[in-house]
C-alpha positions as MATLAB code, in Angstrom:
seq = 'XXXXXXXXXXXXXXXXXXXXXXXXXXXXXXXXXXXXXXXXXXXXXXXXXXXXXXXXXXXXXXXXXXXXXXXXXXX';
ca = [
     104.568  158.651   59.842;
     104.018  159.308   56.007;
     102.476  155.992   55.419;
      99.985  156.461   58.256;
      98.914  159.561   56.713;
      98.554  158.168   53.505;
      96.646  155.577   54.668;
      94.184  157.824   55.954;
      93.516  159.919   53.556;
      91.185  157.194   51.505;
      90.897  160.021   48.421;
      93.753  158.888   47.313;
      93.620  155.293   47.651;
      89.877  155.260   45.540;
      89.988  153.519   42.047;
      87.982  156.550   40.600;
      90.900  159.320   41.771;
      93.462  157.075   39.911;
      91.743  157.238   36.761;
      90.976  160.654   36.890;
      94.901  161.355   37.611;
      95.670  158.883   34.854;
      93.421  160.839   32.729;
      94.854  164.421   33.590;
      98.524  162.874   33.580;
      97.907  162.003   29.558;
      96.168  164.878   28.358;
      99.235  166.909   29.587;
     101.836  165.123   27.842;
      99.493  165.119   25.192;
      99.863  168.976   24.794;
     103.217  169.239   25.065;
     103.757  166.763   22.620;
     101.463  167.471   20.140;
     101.646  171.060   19.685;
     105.285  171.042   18.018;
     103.927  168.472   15.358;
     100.854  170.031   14.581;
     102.990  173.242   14.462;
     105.707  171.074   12.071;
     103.492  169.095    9.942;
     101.202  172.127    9.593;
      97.419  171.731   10.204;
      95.563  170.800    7.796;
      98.040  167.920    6.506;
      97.559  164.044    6.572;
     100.523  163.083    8.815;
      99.975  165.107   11.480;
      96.758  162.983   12.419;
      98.973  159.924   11.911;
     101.440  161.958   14.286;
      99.009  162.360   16.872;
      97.837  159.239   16.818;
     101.450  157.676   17.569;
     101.823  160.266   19.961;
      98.603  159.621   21.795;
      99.817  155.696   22.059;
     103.453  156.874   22.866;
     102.384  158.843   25.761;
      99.265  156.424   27.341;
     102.137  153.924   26.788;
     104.699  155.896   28.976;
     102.182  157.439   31.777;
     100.696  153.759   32.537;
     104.209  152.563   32.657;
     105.249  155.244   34.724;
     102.499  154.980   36.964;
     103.355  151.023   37.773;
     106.822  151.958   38.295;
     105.884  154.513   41.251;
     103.858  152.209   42.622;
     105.979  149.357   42.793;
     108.928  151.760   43.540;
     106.673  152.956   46.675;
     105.861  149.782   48.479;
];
């Protein structure tokens, strides 16, 4: 019954609503993990932008992977 109600609802199934959840998905983790380095490296220091930017690959990383492993966990 779930499937067949998934299956209609074609919002979900579009290319363009995936990327925009994709999108969403990453800049959330990418608050709640970059605040507490910002916050530990202080602001206006060189490794925090070196933090962030491992963080930013860390987390696209980890929501792309997650979001394969739903989908193959689903089907």
């Amino acid at each position: 019954m779930w499937n067949k109600n998934w299956q209609k609802i074609k919002i979900f199934r579009s290319k363009a609503f995936k990327v925009i959840l994709l999108i969403v998905l990453i800049v959330i983790s990418l608050i709640f993990t970059s605040v507490p380095i910002i916050a530990y490296f202080g602001y206006n220091n060189t490794p925090s932008i070196f933090a962030i930017f491992v963080v930013i690959c860390y987390d696209t990383f980890t929501v792309w992977f997650g979001i394969h492993n739903f989908r193959n966990k689903k089907s």
